[in-house]
Coordinates of C-alpha atoms and ligand atoms in Angstrom, one line a residue:
M1 CA 12.9 -32.7 -23.8
S2 CA 12.2 -29.8 -21.4
R3 CA 9.2 -27.6 -22.4
V4 CA 9.8 -24.1 -23.6
W5 CA 7.3 -21.6 -22.2
K6 CA 6.8 -18.6 -24.5
I7 CA 6.2 -15.4 -22.6
G8 CA 4.5 -12.3 -23.9
V9 CA 5.3 -9.2 -22.0
A10 CA 3.1 -6.1 -22.2
G11 CA 4.7 -3.0 -20.7
L12 CA 8.5 -2.5 -21.0
G13 CA 9.1 0.2 -18.4
T14 CA 10.8 -0.1 -15.0
V15 CA 9.4 -3.6 -14.2
G16 CA 8.9 -4.9 -17.8
G17 CA 12.3 -3.8 -18.9
G18 CA 13.8 -5.3 -15.8
L19 CA 12.1 -8.6 -16.4
L20 CA 13.3 -8.8 -20.0
Q21 CA 16.8 -8.1 -18.8
F22 CA 16.6 -10.7 -16.1
L23 CA 15.4 -13.4 -18.5
A24 CA 18.0 -12.4 -21.1
E25 CA 20.8 -12.6 -18.5
R26 CA 19.4 -16.0 -17.2
P27 CA 18.7 -18.0 -20.3
G28 CA 18.9 -21.0 -18.1
F29 CA 15.9 -19.9 -15.9
A30 CA 14.3 -23.2 -16.0
P31 CA 12.0 -24.0 -13.0
A32 CA 10.8 -27.6 -13.1
G33 CA 13.0 -28.2 -16.1
G34 CA 10.9 -26.0 -18.4
Q35 CA 12.5 -22.9 -20.0
A36 CA 11.1 -19.4 -20.0
V37 CA 11.7 -17.4 -23.2
V38 CA 10.2 -14.0 -24.0
T39 CA 9.0 -14.2 -27.6
A40 CA 6.7 -11.2 -27.9
V41 CA 6.3 -7.8 -26.4
S42 CA 4.0 -4.7 -26.4
A43 CA 4.6 -1.1 -25.3
R44 CA 3.5 2.3 -26.5
S45 CA 6.7 3.2 -28.3
R46 CA 8.4 0.7 -30.7
T47 CA 11.5 2.9 -31.0
R48 CA 12.2 3.8 -27.4
P49 CA 15.5 2.3 -26.2
R50 CA 15.0 -0.8 -24.0
P51 CA 17.4 -2.5 -21.6
V52 CA 17.7 -5.5 -24.1
D53 CA 17.5 -5.8 -27.8
I54 CA 13.9 -6.5 -28.7
S55 CA 14.3 -6.5 -32.5
G56 CA 14.1 -10.2 -32.7
L57 CA 10.8 -10.4 -30.7
A58 CA 7.3 -10.3 -32.1
W59 CA 6.0 -6.7 -31.6
F60 CA 2.3 -5.9 -30.8
D61 CA 1.0 -2.3 -30.8
D62 CA -2.1 -3.6 -29.1
P63 CA -1.5 -5.5 -25.8
V64 CA -4.9 -7.2 -26.2
A65 CA -3.7 -8.8 -29.4
L66 CA -0.6 -10.0 -27.6
A67 CA -2.7 -11.3 -24.7
V68 CA -4.7 -13.6 -27.1
S69 CA -1.8 -14.5 -29.4
P70 CA -1.7 -18.3 -30.0
D71 CA 2.1 -17.9 -30.0
I72 CA 2.4 -17.2 -26.2
D73 CA 1.9 -19.5 -23.2
I74 CA 2.0 -16.9 -20.4
F75 CA 0.9 -13.3 -20.6
V76 CA 2.7 -10.8 -18.3
E77 CA 1.0 -7.5 -17.8
L78 CA 3.3 -4.7 -16.7
I79 CA 1.5 -1.6 -18.1
G80 CA -0.3 -0.5 -14.9
G81 CA -3.6 1.3 -14.2
S82 CA -6.8 -0.1 -12.9
D83 CA -8.6 0.2 -16.2
G84 CA -7.8 0.8 -19.9
P85 CA -5.4 -1.4 -21.8
A86 CA -4.1 -3.3 -18.7
K87 CA -7.6 -4.5 -17.7
A88 CA -8.6 -5.2 -21.3
A89 CA -5.5 -7.3 -22.0
V90 CA -5.7 -9.3 -18.7
E91 CA -9.4 -10.1 -19.3
A92 CA -8.6 -11.1 -22.9
A93 CA -5.7 -13.4 -21.8
L94 CA -7.8 -15.1 -19.1
K95 CA -10.7 -15.6 -21.5
A96 CA -8.2 -17.1 -24.0
G97 CA -7.0 -19.5 -21.3
K98 CA -3.6 -18.0 -20.8
P99 CA -2.0 -17.9 -17.4
V100 CA -1.5 -14.2 -16.3
V101 CA 1.3 -12.7 -14.2
T102 CA 0.9 -9.0 -13.3
A103 CA 2.4 -6.4 -10.9
N104 CA -0.7 -4.2 -11.1
K105 CA -2.1 -3.6 -7.6
A106 CA -4.7 -1.1 -8.9
L107 CA -6.1 -3.7 -11.3
I108 CA -6.2 -6.5 -8.7
A109 CA -7.6 -4.3 -5.9
E110 CA -10.3 -2.8 -8.0
H111 CA -11.2 -5.7 -10.4
G112 CA -9.6 -8.7 -8.7
A113 CA -12.8 -10.5 -7.9
A114 CA -14.1 -10.5 -11.5
L115 CA -10.7 -11.4 -12.8
A116 CA -10.4 -14.3 -10.4
V117 CA -13.7 -15.7 -11.6
L118 CA -12.4 -15.5 -15.2
A119 CA -9.1 -17.2 -14.2
E120 CA -10.7 -20.0 -12.3
A121 CA -13.4 -20.6 -15.0
A122 CA -10.5 -21.0 -17.5
D123 CA -8.5 -23.0 -14.9
V124 CA -5.4 -20.8 -15.3
P125 CA -3.4 -19.0 -12.7
L126 CA -3.6 -15.3 -12.0
L127 CA -0.5 -14.3 -10.1
F128 CA 0.5 -10.9 -8.7
E129 CA 3.4 -11.3 -6.3
A130 CA 5.0 -8.0 -7.4
A131 CA 1.9 -6.0 -6.8
V132 CA 2.5 -5.8 -3.0
M133 CA 5.9 -5.0 -1.4
G134 CA 7.7 -5.4 -4.7
G135 CA 10.0 -8.4 -4.4
T136 CA 9.4 -9.0 -0.7
P137 CA 7.1 -12.1 -0.8
A138 CA 4.1 -10.8 1.0
V139 CA 1.5 -12.3 -1.3
K140 CA 3.0 -15.8 -1.1
M141 CA 3.2 -15.4 2.6
L142 CA -0.6 -14.9 2.9
R143 CA -1.7 -17.0 -0.1
E144 CA 0.5 -20.0 0.8
A145 CA 2.3 -20.0 4.1
M146 CA -0.7 -18.7 6.2
V147 CA -3.4 -21.1 4.9
G148 CA -2.9 -23.3 8.0
D149 CA -3.8 -20.4 10.3
D150 CA -6.6 -17.8 10.7
V151 CA -5.2 -14.4 10.1
A152 CA -6.5 -11.8 12.5
G153 CA -5.0 -8.8 10.8
V154 CA -2.1 -7.3 8.8
A155 CA -0.5 -3.9 9.3
G156 CA 2.5 -2.3 7.8
I157 CA 4.3 0.2 5.6
L158 CA 3.4 -0.5 2.0
N159 CA 4.4 2.7 0.2
G160 CA 8.2 3.4 0.0
T161 CA 7.7 6.9 -1.3
C162 CA 5.6 8.0 1.7
N163 CA 8.0 6.3 4.1
F164 CA 11.0 8.1 2.4
I165 CA 9.2 11.5 2.7
L166 CA 8.2 10.9 6.4
S167 CA 11.7 9.7 7.4
E168 CA 13.4 12.6 5.6
M169 CA 11.1 15.2 7.2
E170 CA 11.9 13.7 10.6
Q171 CA 15.6 13.3 10.2
R172 CA 16.3 16.7 8.4
G173 CA 13.5 18.8 9.9
A174 CA 12.4 19.6 6.3
S175 CA 8.9 20.4 5.2
F176 CA 6.6 18.0 3.3
A177 CA 6.7 20.2 0.2
D178 CA 10.6 20.4 0.2
V179 CA 11.1 16.7 0.7
L180 CA 8.5 15.8 -1.9
A181 CA 10.2 18.0 -4.5
E182 CA 13.5 16.3 -3.6
A183 CA 12.0 12.9 -3.9
Q184 CA 10.7 13.8 -7.3
R185 CA 14.2 15.0 -8.4
M186 CA 15.7 11.7 -7.1
G187 CA 13.1 9.5 -8.9
Y188 CA 11.5 8.3 -5.6
A189 CA 8.3 10.0 -6.4
E190 CA 6.3 10.3 -9.6
A191 CA 5.7 13.7 -11.3
D192 CA 2.1 13.2 -10.3
P193 CA 2.5 11.8 -6.8
T194 CA -1.2 11.6 -5.9
M195 CA -1.4 7.8 -5.9
D196 CA 1.5 7.6 -3.4
I197 CA 1.0 10.6 -1.1
G198 CA -2.7 10.4 -1.2
G199 CA -2.5 6.9 0.3
F200 CA -4.2 5.2 -2.7
D201 CA -1.3 3.0 -3.6
A202 CA -1.0 1.7 -0.1
A203 CA -4.8 1.2 0.0
H204 CA -4.7 -0.9 -3.2
K205 CA -2.0 -3.1 -1.6
V206 CA -3.7 -3.6 1.7
T207 CA -7.0 -4.3 0.0
I208 CA -5.3 -7.2 -1.8
M209 CA -3.7 -8.3 1.5
A210 CA -7.2 -8.2 3.2
A211 CA -8.7 -10.4 0.4
L212 CA -5.8 -12.9 0.8
A213 CA -5.8 -12.9 4.6
F214 CA -9.5 -13.3 5.1
G215 CA -10.5 -15.2 1.9
C216 CA -12.9 -12.6 0.6
A217 CA -13.2 -10.5 -2.6
P218 CA -11.1 -7.3 -2.7
N219 CA -13.3 -4.4 -1.8
F220 CA -11.3 -1.3 -2.5
A221 CA -14.4 0.9 -2.2
A222 CA -14.5 0.0 1.5
A223 CA -11.0 1.2 2.3
E224 CA -10.7 4.2 4.5
I225 CA -7.9 6.3 3.0
E226 CA -5.9 9.3 4.3
G227 CA -2.6 10.2 2.8
I228 CA 0.5 12.1 4.2
D229 CA 0.0 15.4 2.4
Q230 CA -1.4 17.0 5.5
V231 CA 1.4 15.8 7.8
D232 CA 3.0 18.8 9.3
L233 CA 6.6 19.0 10.5
L234 CA 5.2 20.3 13.8
D235 CA 3.4 17.0 14.3
I236 CA 6.5 15.0 13.5
R237 CA 8.4 17.0 16.1
L238 CA 5.7 16.8 18.8
A239 CA 5.1 13.1 18.2
R240 CA 8.9 12.6 18.6
D241 CA 8.8 14.4 22.0
L242 CA 6.0 12.1 23.0
G243 CA 8.0 9.0 22.1
Y244 CA 6.5 8.3 18.6
R245 CA 7.4 8.5 14.9
I246 CA 4.8 9.1 12.2
R247 CA 4.4 6.4 9.6
L248 CA 1.8 5.8 6.9
I249 CA 0.2 2.6 8.3
A250 CA -1.9 0.4 6.1
S251 CA -3.9 -2.1 8.0
A252 CA -6.6 -4.7 7.7
D253 CA -8.3 -6.2 10.7
R254 CA -11.0 -8.8 11.1
T255 CA -13.3 -7.6 13.9
P256 CA -16.7 -8.8 15.1
D257 CA -18.3 -5.9 13.2
G258 CA -16.6 -6.7 9.9
V259 CA -13.3 -6.0 8.3
A260 CA -11.5 -2.6 8.8
V261 CA -9.2 -1.7 5.9
R262 CA -7.5 1.6 6.6
V263 CA -4.6 3.8 5.5
H264 CA -3.6 6.6 7.9
P265 CA -0.6 8.5 8.9
S266 CA -0.2 7.1 12.4
L267 CA 1.9 7.4 15.5
V268 CA 4.1 4.4 16.1
A269 CA 6.1 4.1 19.3
Q270 CA 9.8 4.6 18.9
G271 CA 11.7 1.3 18.9
H272 CA 8.8 -0.5 17.3
P273 CA 10.0 -2.3 14.0
L274 CA 7.6 -0.1 11.9
A275 CA 8.8 3.1 13.6
E276 CA 12.4 2.0 12.8
T277 CA 11.5 1.2 9.2
R278 CA 13.1 4.1 7.4
G279 CA 13.6 5.4 3.9
A280 CA 11.9 3.6 1.0
L281 CA 11.7 0.3 2.8
N282 CA 8.4 -1.6 3.2
A283 CA 7.4 -3.7 6.2
L284 CA 4.5 -5.9 7.2
F285 CA 3.2 -7.6 10.3
I286 CA 0.9 -10.6 9.9
E287 CA -1.0 -11.7 13.0
G288 CA -1.9 -15.4 12.9
T289 CA -4.2 -16.7 15.6
R290 CA -2.0 -19.8 16.0
I291 CA 1.4 -18.8 14.6
G292 CA 1.4 -15.5 16.3
R293 CA 3.2 -12.5 14.8
I294 CA 5.3 -12.6 11.6
F295 CA 7.3 -9.6 10.5
I296 CA 8.7 -9.1 7.0
Q297 CA 10.6 -6.1 5.8
G298 CA 12.2 -5.3 2.4
P299 CA 12.4 -3.0 -0.6
G300 CA 9.1 -2.4 -2.3
A301 CA 10.5 -1.2 -5.5
G302 CA 13.9 -1.4 -7.4
A303 CA 14.8 -4.8 -8.8
G304 CA 12.3 -6.5 -6.5
P305 CA 9.2 -6.5 -8.6
T306 CA 11.2 -8.0 -11.5
A307 CA 12.3 -10.9 -9.3
A308 CA 8.7 -11.3 -8.0
A309 CA 7.3 -11.4 -11.6
A310 CA 9.9 -14.0 -12.5
A311 CA 8.9 -16.1 -9.4
D312 CA 5.3 -16.0 -10.6
I313 CA 6.4 -17.2 -14.0
A314 CA 8.2 -20.0 -12.3
D315 CA 5.0 -20.9 -10.4
V316 CA 3.1 -21.1 -13.7
M317 CA 5.8 -23.4 -15.1
T318 CA 5.9 -25.7 -12.1
G319 CA 2.1 -26.0 -12.1
A320 CA 1.6 -24.7 -8.6
R321 CA -2.0 -23.7 -8.3
R322 CA -4.2 -22.2 -5.6
P323 CA -7.4 -20.2 -5.6
V324 CA -6.6 -16.6 -6.4
F325 CA -7.9 -15.3 -3.0
Q326 CA -7.7 -18.4 -0.8
A327 CA -11.3 -19.6 -1.6
P328 CA -12.9 -20.4 -5.0
A329 CA -13.7 -17.1 -6.8
V330 CA -17.3 -17.9 -7.6
G331 CA -19.3 -17.0 -4.5
L332 CA -16.5 -15.0 -3.0
K333 CA -18.1 -12.1 -1.0
P334 CA -16.6 -8.7 -0.6
F335 CA -15.7 -8.2 3.0
V336 CA -18.2 -6.1 5.1
A337 CA -16.6 -2.9 6.1
V338 CA -16.7 -1.8 9.8
A339 CA -19.2 1.1 10.1
P340 CA -17.6 4.5 11.0
T341 CA -19.5 4.6 14.2
R342 CA -17.8 1.4 15.4
R343 CA -14.2 2.5 14.9
V344 CA -12.3 2.7 18.1
G345 CA -8.7 3.5 18.8
K346 CA -6.2 5.7 20.7
A347 CA -5.5 9.1 19.2
Y348 CA -3.2 12.1 19.1
L349 CA -4.9 15.5 19.0
R350 CA -2.9 18.7 18.3
M351 CA -4.4 22.1 18.7
L352 CA -2.9 25.5 18.0
V353 CA -4.2 28.1 20.5
K354 CA -3.7 31.8 21.4
D355 CA -1.3 32.4 24.2
Q356 CA -3.8 33.5 26.8
A357 CA -5.2 32.5 30.1
G358 CA -8.1 30.0 30.3
V359 CA -7.5 28.2 27.0
I360 CA -6.5 24.9 28.5
A361 CA -9.4 25.0 30.9
A362 CA -11.8 25.6 28.0
V363 CA -10.3 22.8 25.9
S364 CA -10.3 20.4 28.9
E365 CA -13.9 21.2 29.7
T366 CA -15.0 20.5 26.1
L367 CA -13.2 17.2 26.1
A368 CA -14.7 16.2 29.4
E369 CA -18.2 17.1 28.1
C370 CA -17.7 14.9 25.1
G371 CA -16.4 12.0 27.2
V372 CA -12.9 12.0 25.8
S373 CA -10.5 10.2 28.2
I374 CA -7.1 11.8 28.1
D375 CA -3.9 9.7 28.5
S376 CA -1.3 12.4 28.3
F377 CA -1.2 16.2 27.9
M378 CA 1.6 18.5 26.7
Q379 CA 1.8 22.2 26.1
K380 CA 4.9 23.2 24.4
P381 CA 5.9 26.6 23.0
V382 CA 7.4 26.0 19.5
E383 CA 9.1 28.8 17.5
D384 CA 7.3 29.8 14.3
A385 CA 4.3 27.5 15.1
G386 CA 1.9 30.5 14.7
G387 CA 0.4 29.8 18.1
V388 CA 0.9 27.7 21.2
P389 CA 0.6 23.9 20.4
I390 CA -1.4 21.8 22.9
V391 CA -1.0 18.1 22.3
L392 CA -2.9 15.3 24.0
T393 CA -3.2 11.6 23.5
T394 CA -6.4 9.7 24.4
H395 CA -7.2 6.3 25.7
A396 CA -9.1 4.1 23.2
I397 CA -12.2 5.9 22.1
A398 CA -14.8 5.8 19.4
E399 CA -13.8 8.1 16.5
S400 CA -17.2 9.5 16.3
V401 CA -16.8 10.9 19.9
L402 CA -13.4 12.4 18.9
T403 CA -14.9 14.0 15.8
D404 CA -17.6 15.6 17.9
A405 CA -15.0 16.9 20.3
I406 CA -12.9 18.3 17.4
N407 CA -15.9 20.1 15.9
R408 CA -16.6 21.7 19.2
I409 CA -13.0 22.7 20.1
E410 CA -12.6 24.2 16.6
K411 CA -15.3 26.7 17.6
L412 CA -13.6 27.9 20.8
P413 CA -12.5 31.5 20.4
A414 CA -8.9 30.9 21.4
V415 CA -8.4 28.0 19.1
L416 CA -6.6 29.1 15.9
E417 CA -7.3 26.2 13.5
R418 CA -9.1 22.9 13.4
P419 CA -7.4 20.4 15.7
R420 CA -5.3 17.8 14.0
L421 CA -6.2 14.2 14.6
L422 CA -3.7 11.4 14.1
R423 CA -4.3 7.8 15.1
I424 CA -2.0 5.9 17.4
A425 CA -1.2 2.6 15.7
R426 CA -2.5 -0.5 17.5
I427 CA 0.4 -2.7 16.5
Ligands
LIG1 N1 8.1 0.5 -10.6 C1 8.0 -0.3 -9.5 O1 8.9 -0.3 -8.6 C2 6.8 -1.1 -9.3 C3 6.8 -1.9 -8.1 C4 5.7 -2.8 -7.9 C5 4.7 -2.8 -8.9 N2 4.7 -2.0 -10.0 C6 3.6 -2.1 -10.9 O2 4.1 -2.6 -12.2 C7 3.4 -2.0 -13.2 C8 4.4 -1.3 -14.2 O3 5.0 -0.3 -13.5 P1 6.3 0.4 -14.1 O4 6.9 1.2 -13.0 O5 7.2 -0.6 -14.8 O6 5.6 1.4 -15.2 P2 6.3 2.3 -16.3 O7 7.8 2.3 -16.1 O8 5.5 3.5 -16.4 O9 6.1 1.4 -17.6 C9 4.8 1.2 -18.2 C10 5.0 0.5 -19.5 O10 3.7 0.3 -20.1 C11 3.7 0.6 -21.5 N3 2.4 1.0 -21.9 C12 1.6 2.1 -21.5 N4 0.5 2.1 -22.2 C13 0.5 1.1 -23.0 C14 -0.4 0.6 -23.9 N5 -1.6 1.2 -24.2 N6 -0.1 -0.5 -24.6 C15 1.1 -1.2 -24.4 N7 2.0 -0.7 -23.5 C16 1.7 0.4 -22.8 C17 4.7 1.8 -21.5 O11 5.2 1.9 -22.9 P3 6.3 2.9 -23.3 O12 7.6 2.5 -22.6 O13 6.5 2.8 -24.8 O14 5.9 4.3 -22.9 C18 5.8 1.3 -20.6 O15 6.7 0.5 -21.2 C19 2.4 -1.1 -12.6 O16 1.2 -1.8 -12.4 C20 3.0 -0.8 -11.3 O17 2.0 -0.4 -10.3 C21 5.8 -1.2 -10.2

């Protein structure tokens, strides 16, 4: 007789509700012959309407009590948040020897190393496919498909909200604030959008990608994070004139100096697959030293996370097992971050200056004194810009040199505001 796997689901919101619906509509979901049946749930409100009737399921006010219930075989955490009830419940489930499936990128990025130790000590899987790129199988790609190669780096668009905002600003010529307000009305952005627009959500995801790619412990504290809240429509227009689009690029690179995990609004050449990734789509390049470049693209939200959580449940049922982060969790070291002084790359620098003689000479002189090598230079009057924009792109240069130049240019009498620095993506 085929085994029935009793599933306990904590969190019945977008993803949890979707998972319940999926499993209710697919009673025959039976990987490896076993059958998955949700038997118990936990959420904040017992009375809130849910996509399926939960009256016949065991109810737990406390997700920790659900996590350790002897009546479940798999614990699915879909509450969210790096700490609080999600963390307590996942820890409790692993200590009780329950396989755990979660979509919680914040939890895995910030506490994944300790949770992996618990999982491997209890010899149970800890799976989180839905945590990165929703239903687009980025985690499986790194955890399973790439084990035969050495990954040199990953880079991509990992936050659909930011990509939607940047694409709309570009296409409609609308300001950041206007597009954000519209995204909130349409449900693309949260009422408190800080996690998304501040770059933290993408940083959680790329931290997980770095751990999987390089076989190290996630080290969220080492991620360098800049969001899109300072991206000006003026820069989107000027970047377009230079042949680029602005995207929030999350990247992790293995370098001789350590691992660089970064999230920045970056210029990507028009025609590049990341520049052409529009709307709420996610996309990721994985650079394998033998395989070469792999590109995946797909929705990062919507029904995808539900499908990914179901795929993780299927993996538990079939008995598929790998170390949580490529290598045994005990002894896994957090990656060493590249020191700020060792960061090198091409850059876009935009200044707003007074319309007067000698300004360009003063700026050029300062750049030359700092040792900044200029690749292209553009001065373009733009209506309502509040000054004359000067834009330049540099050859690859140490960021410390650029920062020094920016500090000095800002002090020039004809310069109206601190020059804006954007990185040019190296992908
Ligand atoms: N939404 C997406 O597209 C997406 C994509 C990928 C990953 N994820 C991740 O999936 C997870 C869930 O996201 P979501 O969008 O589904 O969130 P959500 O819609 O806000 O749902 C959260 C659920 O958690 C429940 N909850 C909150 N505090 C609780 C507590 N103390 N005890 C028990 N239940 C509690 C809530 O209960 P009530 O319903 O009673 O308030 C709600 O059902 C997060 O980690 C998120 O990052 C989401």
